[in-house]
Structures are given as C-alpha cells and as structure tokens.
C-alpha cells in the first residue's frame, strides 16, 4: 500500500465522518429515511469525486 493510498483513505474517512454528522444534525427532526437517503447521496458524490480526481491525475 502506497503512502498516497493511505492518505486518500484517511481523507475520505474523516471527510465522510464530518459530512454524515452534519447531515444527521441538519435532519434530526426529519424521518430516519430522509437522513439515510441524504447520507447515501453524499457517499455516492464522494465516491464519484474521488474516482474523477484519481483518473484525472493518472
């Protein structure tokens, strides 16, 4: 495992943690399905962003 891979994993992990907590806090009065749906959408956006960035750099 290269250093670059480890740094990407750490960045995505902490970024996702912050994003998911922000979504949960913003939707605390909404149904659980709304929160889970927004978190799933955020996860998809993060994965797409990482794939696009990695492809652009290679």
PDB file of C-alpha atoms in Angstrom:
ATOM      1  CA  UNK A   1       0.000   0.000   0.000  1.00  0.00           C
ATOM      2  CA  UNK A   2       1.481   3.319  -1.023  1.00  0.00           C
ATOM      3  CA  UNK A   3       1.548   6.488   1.012  1.00  0.00           C
ATOM      4  CA  UNK A   4      -0.807   8.162  -1.432  1.00  0.00           C
ATOM      5  CA  UNK A   5      -3.407   5.418  -0.964  1.00  0.00           C
ATOM      6  CA  UNK A   6      -3.237   5.709   2.821  1.00  0.00           C
ATOM      7  CA  UNK A   7      -3.652   9.487   2.669  1.00  0.00           C
ATOM      8  CA  UNK A   8      -6.678   9.168   0.371  1.00  0.00           C
ATOM      9  CA  UNK A   9      -8.263   6.638   2.729  1.00  0.00           C
ATOM     10  CA  UNK A  10      -7.738   8.880   5.756  1.00  0.00           C
ATOM     11  CA  UNK A  11      -9.053  11.936   3.918  1.00  0.00           C
ATOM     12  CA  UNK A  12     -12.181  10.189   2.685  1.00  0.00           C
ATOM     13  CA  UNK A  13     -12.838   8.587   6.080  1.00  0.00           C
ATOM     14  CA  UNK A  14     -12.661  11.841   8.034  1.00  0.00           C
ATOM     15  CA  UNK A  15     -14.460  13.816   5.335  1.00  0.00           C
ATOM     16  CA  UNK A  16     -17.279  11.289   5.289  1.00  0.00           C
ATOM     17  CA  UNK A  17     -17.498  11.305   9.087  1.00  0.00           C
ATOM     18  CA  UNK A  18     -17.857  15.083   9.152  1.00  0.00           C
ATOM     19  CA  UNK A  19     -20.352  15.115   6.272  1.00  0.00           C
ATOM     20  CA  UNK A  20     -22.509  12.360   7.757  1.00  0.00           C
ATOM     21  CA  UNK A  21     -22.594  14.028  11.169  1.00  0.00           C
ATOM     22  CA  UNK A  22     -23.556  17.352   9.568  1.00  0.00           C
ATOM     23  CA  UNK A  23     -26.368  15.660   7.642  1.00  0.00           C
ATOM     24  CA  UNK A  24     -27.589  13.860  10.763  1.00  0.00           C
ATOM     25  CA  UNK A  25     -27.587  17.116  12.755  1.00  0.00           C
ATOM     26  CA  UNK A  26     -29.376  19.019   9.997  1.00  0.00           C
ATOM     27  CA  UNK A  27     -32.081  16.356   9.661  1.00  0.00           C
ATOM     28  CA  UNK A  28     -32.581  15.396  13.310  1.00  0.00           C
ATOM     29  CA  UNK A  29     -36.262  16.427  13.217  1.00  0.00           C
ATOM     30  CA  UNK A  30     -36.891  14.596   9.939  1.00  0.00           C
ATOM     31  CA  UNK A  31     -37.706  10.915   9.473  1.00  0.00           C
ATOM     32  CA  UNK A  32     -34.783   8.491   9.587  1.00  0.00           C
ATOM     33  CA  UNK A  33     -35.266   7.637   5.904  1.00  0.00           C
ATOM     34  CA  UNK A  34     -34.542  11.231   4.896  1.00  0.00           C
ATOM     35  CA  UNK A  35     -31.294  11.216   6.845  1.00  0.00           C
ATOM     36  CA  UNK A  36     -30.212   7.858   5.421  1.00  0.00           C
ATOM     37  CA  UNK A  37     -31.120   8.920   1.892  1.00  0.00           C
ATOM     38  CA  UNK A  38     -29.091  12.110   2.134  1.00  0.00           C
ATOM     39  CA  UNK A  39     -26.149  10.214   3.614  1.00  0.00           C
ATOM     40  CA  UNK A  40     -26.310   7.688   0.772  1.00  0.00           C
ATOM     41  CA  UNK A  41     -26.377  10.521  -1.773  1.00  0.00           C
ATOM     42  CA  UNK A  42     -23.381  12.156  -0.078  1.00  0.00           C
ATOM     43  CA  UNK A  43     -21.498   8.849  -0.165  1.00  0.00           C
ATOM     44  CA  UNK A  44     -22.154   8.460  -3.884  1.00  0.00           C
ATOM     45  CA  UNK A  45     -20.941  12.021  -4.519  1.00  0.00           C
ATOM     46  CA  UNK A  46     -17.756  11.375  -2.523  1.00  0.00           C
ATOM     47  CA  UNK A  47     -17.019   8.182  -4.436  1.00  0.00           C
ATOM     48  CA  UNK A  48     -17.596   9.900  -7.780  1.00  0.00           C
ATOM     49  CA  UNK A  49     -15.355  12.812  -6.751  1.00  0.00           C
ATOM     50  CA  UNK A  50     -12.513  10.510  -5.696  1.00  0.00           C
ATOM     51  CA  UNK A  51     -12.766   8.472  -8.901  1.00  0.00           C
ATOM     52  CA  UNK A  52     -12.726  11.612 -11.057  1.00  0.00           C
ATOM     53  CA  UNK A  53      -9.770  13.111  -9.195  1.00  0.00           C
ATOM     54  CA  UNK A  54      -7.744   9.896  -9.356  1.00  0.00           C
ATOM     55  CA  UNK A  55      -8.483   9.400 -13.061  1.00  0.00           C
ATOM     56  CA  UNK A  56      -7.545  12.987 -13.854  1.00  0.00           C
ATOM     57  CA  UNK A  57      -4.198  12.664 -12.072  1.00  0.00           C
ATOM     58  CA  UNK A  58      -3.174   9.428 -13.785  1.00  0.00           C
TER      59      UNK A  58
END
